[in-house]
Structure formats: structure tokens, C-alpha cells
């Protein structure tokens, strides 16, 4: 069950327009890498410390591959790719590495996760 609440947002193109309310997902907690290692270890014959070591190694290698500009395909989990935000410039010839303001991570979920997203149930909470 995904908790949602109403969040007001103004129109940045018309600051005088009244705010509209949008549904916003509210997290109910978080799960750590250690917890995931524990959960995985209880579902197979691998020890918790081994699962944790594999997850840490995978995280290191995913970061390394992303820093090389590669898309990381995690199979049924999905794909990770680096994206950038940059200044808008008047001509293509003006674009350089100096225009990049920040990098972010794009994630495209695999079919199973997309199916999960399509079947979520929601609960409206107060304030």
C-alpha cells in the first residue's frame, strides 16, 4: 500500500495562478543494504555476509560502469544510465562540458517492476 497526500504546487509560468494540488507518495520507511542481504540470505543457502559482500561488489561495479558512460542492464530489475542537466545555450557550437550543471541517474524498470507499478494500491493520508 502506497501512502499519498495532497501537496500544493504553484505554476512557475504563471505565479499569479492559484496553486493546484497533486498526489505525492509518502515513504513509510527505508530498507538498508544490510537488511536486503539478510532477506536474501534467508531465501537461499548463501550466508548473510556473503550476500552483503556480493551486493557491495555489485554496487561498486555498477558505479564504475556508469562512470565509463555505459548503460548498466540489470536484467529483470531494469537498466541504469547517467543523465545530465545543463544550461540552455543559443547554439550547438556553444555547448561544452562547462555547460553541465549536474548529473543524475536514470532508471528504467524491467517488465516485472513495471507490472508491480501498474498494480499498486494507494491510501490517502492527512497532512
mmCIF file of N, CA and C in Angstrom, residues 26-80:
data_model
loop_
_atom_site.group_PDB
_atom_site.id
_atom_site.type_symbol
_atom_site.label_atom_id
_atom_site.label_comp_id
_atom_site.label_asym_id
_atom_site.label_seq_id
_atom_site.Cartn_x
_atom_site.Cartn_y
_atom_site.Cartn_z
ATOM 1 N N UNK A 26 4.250 9.162 -0.124
ATOM 2 C CA UNK A 26 4.916 9.333 1.161
ATOM 3 C C UNK A 26 5.542 7.992 1.561
ATOM 4 N N UNK A 27 6.851 7.992 1.767
ATOM 5 C CA UNK A 27 7.551 6.767 2.167
ATOM 6 C C UNK A 27 7.162 6.376 3.588
ATOM 7 N N UNK A 28 7.096 5.094 3.841
ATOM 8 C CA UNK A 28 6.777 4.602 5.184
ATOM 9 C C UNK A 28 8.020 4.083 5.894
ATOM 10 N N UNK A 29 9.171 4.275 5.301
ATOM 11 C CA UNK A 29 10.435 3.826 5.886
ATOM 12 C C UNK A 29 11.428 3.564 4.774
ATOM 13 N N UNK A 30 12.512 2.933 5.130
ATOM 14 C CA UNK A 30 13.515 2.575 4.137
ATOM 15 C C UNK A 30 14.140 1.246 4.520
ATOM 16 N N UNK A 31 14.779 0.626 3.561
ATOM 17 C CA UNK A 31 15.444 -0.649 3.809
ATOM 18 C C UNK A 31 16.916 -0.469 3.436
ATOM 19 N N UNK A 32 17.797 -0.957 4.284
ATOM 20 C CA UNK A 32 19.233 -0.793 4.065
ATOM 21 C C UNK A 32 19.795 -1.948 3.237
ATOM 22 N N UNK A 33 21.001 -1.750 2.755
ATOM 23 C CA UNK A 33 21.691 -2.803 2.020
ATOM 24 C C UNK A 33 21.914 -4.017 2.922
ATOM 25 N N UNK A 34 22.219 -3.765 4.180
ATOM 26 C CA UNK A 34 22.413 -4.861 5.141
ATOM 27 C C UNK A 34 21.128 -5.676 5.303
ATOM 28 N N UNK A 35 20.004 -4.984 5.383
ATOM 29 C CA UNK A 35 18.707 -5.659 5.521
ATOM 30 C C UNK A 35 18.403 -6.492 4.277
ATOM 31 N N UNK A 36 18.688 -5.938 3.100
ATOM 32 C CA UNK A 36 18.478 -6.698 1.871
ATOM 33 C C UNK A 36 19.345 -7.958 1.853
ATOM 34 N N UNK A 37 20.593 -7.834 2.302
ATOM 35 C CA UNK A 37 21.484 -9.003 2.368
ATOM 36 C C UNK A 37 20.895 -10.055 3.310
ATOM 37 N N UNK A 38 20.359 -9.609 4.442
ATOM 38 C CA UNK A 38 19.733 -10.524 5.393
ATOM 39 C C UNK A 38 18.522 -11.225 4.764
ATOM 40 N N UNK A 39 17.678 -10.454 4.095
ATOM 41 C CA UNK A 39 16.488 -11.037 3.476
ATOM 42 C C UNK A 39 16.857 -12.050 2.399
ATOM 43 N N UNK A 40 17.836 -11.702 1.557
ATOM 44 C CA UNK A 40 18.269 -12.618 0.502
ATOM 45 C C UNK A 40 18.845 -13.890 1.114
ATOM 46 N N UNK A 41 19.636 -13.745 2.168
ATOM 47 C CA UNK A 41 20.259 -14.921 2.786
ATOM 48 C C UNK A 41 19.217 -15.877 3.364
ATOM 49 N N UNK A 42 18.075 -15.358 3.761
ATOM 50 C CA UNK A 42 17.007 -16.215 4.295
ATOM 51 C C UNK A 42 16.193 -16.885 3.203
ATOM 52 N N UNK A 43 16.426 -16.511 1.954
ATOM 53 C CA UNK A 43 15.691 -17.099 0.841
ATOM 54 C C UNK A 43 16.538 -18.077 0.042
ATOM 55 N N UNK A 44 17.783 -18.271 0.457
ATOM 56 C CA UNK A 44 18.659 -19.185 -0.260
ATOM 57 C C UNK A 44 19.674 -19.781 0.713
ATOM 58 N N UNK A 45 20.619 -20.499 0.197
ATOM 59 C CA UNK A 45 21.604 -21.171 1.052
ATOM 60 C C UNK A 45 22.862 -20.343 1.282
ATOM 61 N N UNK A 46 22.896 -19.110 0.788
ATOM 62 C CA UNK A 46 24.066 -18.252 0.938
ATOM 63 C C UNK A 46 23.970 -17.502 2.264
ATOM 64 N N UNK A 47 25.107 -17.373 2.944
ATOM 65 C CA UNK A 47 25.134 -16.671 4.229
ATOM 66 C C UNK A 47 24.947 -15.168 4.033
ATOM 67 N N UNK A 48 24.472 -14.509 5.078
ATOM 68 C CA UNK A 48 24.198 -13.072 5.035
ATOM 69 C C UNK A 48 25.453 -12.277 4.669
ATOM 70 N N UNK A 49 26.586 -12.607 5.257
ATOM 71 C CA UNK A 49 27.821 -11.873 4.974
ATOM 72 C C UNK A 49 28.237 -12.023 3.514
ATOM 73 N N UNK A 50 27.990 -13.198 2.934
ATOM 74 C CA UNK A 50 28.310 -13.404 1.521
ATOM 75 C C UNK A 50 27.385 -12.568 0.632
ATOM 76 N N UNK A 51 26.099 -12.533 0.971
ATOM 77 C CA UNK A 51 25.148 -11.712 0.206
ATOM 78 C C UNK A 51 25.542 -10.247 0.268
ATOM 79 N N UNK A 52 25.904 -9.785 1.450
ATOM 80 C CA UNK A 52 26.298 -8.388 1.628
ATOM 81 C C UNK A 52 27.535 -8.071 0.787
ATOM 82 N N UNK A 53 28.510 -8.979 0.801
ATOM 83 C CA UNK A 53 29.732 -8.769 0.020
ATOM 84 C C UNK A 53 29.423 -8.700 -1.475
ATOM 85 N N UNK A 54 28.540 -9.567 -1.942
ATOM 86 C CA UNK A 54 28.170 -9.564 -3.362
ATOM 87 C C UNK A 54 27.441 -8.268 -3.719
ATOM 88 N N UNK A 55 26.515 -7.827 -2.865
ATOM 89 C CA UNK A 55 25.786 -6.587 -3.133
ATOM 90 C C UNK A 55 26.726 -5.381 -3.157
ATOM 91 N N UNK A 56 27.689 -5.335 -2.231
ATOM 92 C CA UNK A 56 28.654 -4.242 -2.221
ATOM 93 C C UNK A 56 29.523 -4.260 -3.473
ATOM 94 N N UNK A 57 29.970 -5.444 -3.876
ATOM 95 C CA UNK A 57 30.784 -5.562 -5.084
ATOM 96 C C UNK A 57 29.977 -5.147 -6.311
ATOM 97 N N UNK A 58 28.718 -5.542 -6.348
ATOM 98 C CA UNK A 58 27.870 -5.168 -7.477
ATOM 99 C C UNK A 58 27.697 -3.645 -7.523
ATOM 100 N N UNK A 59 27.459 -3.031 -6.369
ATOM 101 C CA UNK A 59 27.290 -1.593 -6.310
ATOM 102 C C UNK A 59 28.560 -0.889 -6.810
ATOM 103 N N UNK A 60 29.725 -1.360 -6.392
ATOM 104 C CA UNK A 60 30.992 -0.780 -6.843
ATOM 105 C C UNK A 60 31.123 -0.900 -8.359
ATOM 106 N N UNK A 61 30.811 -2.059 -8.902
ATOM 107 C CA UNK A 61 30.950 -2.281 -10.339
ATOM 108 C C UNK A 61 29.921 -1.510 -11.154
ATOM 109 N N UNK A 62 28.701 -1.374 -10.639
ATOM 110 C CA UNK A 62 27.683 -0.564 -11.322
ATOM 111 C C UNK A 62 28.164 0.877 -11.395
ATOM 112 N N UNK A 63 28.669 1.420 -10.283
ATOM 113 C CA UNK A 63 29.172 2.791 -10.272
ATOM 114 C C UNK A 63 30.321 2.961 -11.260
ATOM 115 N N UNK A 64 31.224 1.986 -11.305
ATOM 116 C CA UNK A 64 32.359 2.058 -12.218
ATOM 117 C C UNK A 64 31.906 2.038 -13.678
ATOM 118 N N UNK A 65 30.978 1.168 -14.009
ATOM 119 C CA UNK A 65 30.477 1.081 -15.390
ATOM 120 C C UNK A 65 29.728 2.347 -15.784
ATOM 121 N N UNK A 66 28.941 2.909 -14.868
ATOM 122 C CA UNK A 66 28.235 4.156 -15.147
ATOM 123 C C UNK A 66 29.229 5.294 -15.385
ATOM 124 N N UNK A 67 30.315 5.324 -14.598
ATOM 125 C CA UNK A 67 31.308 6.385 -14.768
ATOM 126 C C UNK A 67 32.056 6.267 -16.091
ATOM 127 N N UNK A 68 31.991 5.112 -16.724
ATOM 128 C CA UNK A 68 32.579 4.911 -18.042
ATOM 129 C C UNK A 68 31.593 5.238 -19.164
ATOM 130 N N UNK A 69 30.377 5.681 -18.783
ATOM 131 C CA UNK A 69 29.377 6.084 -19.770
ATOM 132 C C UNK A 69 28.525 4.938 -20.284
ATOM 133 N N UNK A 70 28.587 3.792 -19.642
ATOM 134 C CA UNK A 70 27.827 2.633 -20.099
ATOM 135 C C UNK A 70 26.455 2.574 -19.442
ATOM 136 N N UNK A 71 25.494 2.013 -20.157
ATOM 137 C CA UNK A 71 24.197 1.659 -19.581
ATOM 138 C C UNK A 71 24.410 0.338 -18.843
ATOM 139 N N UNK A 72 23.921 0.258 -17.619
ATOM 140 C CA UNK A 72 24.048 -0.974 -16.846
ATOM 141 C C UNK A 72 22.713 -1.693 -16.887
ATOM 142 N N UNK A 73 22.688 -2.830 -17.557
ATOM 143 C CA UNK A 73 21.485 -3.642 -17.697
ATOM 144 C C UNK A 73 21.479 -4.698 -16.602
ATOM 145 N N UNK A 74 20.540 -4.576 -15.676
ATOM 146 C CA UNK A 74 20.429 -5.499 -14.545
ATOM 147 C C UNK A 74 19.356 -6.565 -14.800
ATOM 148 N N UNK A 75 19.116 -6.866 -16.067
ATOM 149 C CA UNK A 75 18.163 -7.914 -16.407
ATOM 150 C C UNK A 75 16.758 -7.562 -15.986
ATOM 151 N N UNK A 76 16.113 -8.456 -15.238
ATOM 152 C CA UNK A 76 14.712 -8.249 -14.855
ATOM 153 C C UNK A 76 14.526 -7.057 -13.925
ATOM 154 N N UNK A 77 15.598 -6.625 -13.261
ATOM 155 C CA UNK A 77 15.496 -5.462 -12.386
ATOM 156 C C UNK A 77 15.293 -4.186 -13.202
ATOM 157 N N UNK A 78 16.094 -3.996 -14.230
ATOM 158 C CA UNK A 78 15.979 -2.807 -15.071
ATOM 159 C C UNK A 78 17.338 -2.315 -15.508
ATOM 160 N N UNK A 79 17.352 -1.086 -16.025
ATOM 161 C CA UNK A 79 18.576 -0.513 -16.588
ATOM 162 C C UNK A 79 18.861 0.839 -15.946
ATOM 163 N N UNK A 80 20.141 1.083 -15.664
ATOM 164 C CA UNK A 80 20.603 2.344 -15.122
ATOM 165 C C UNK A 80 21.433 3.064 -16.176
#
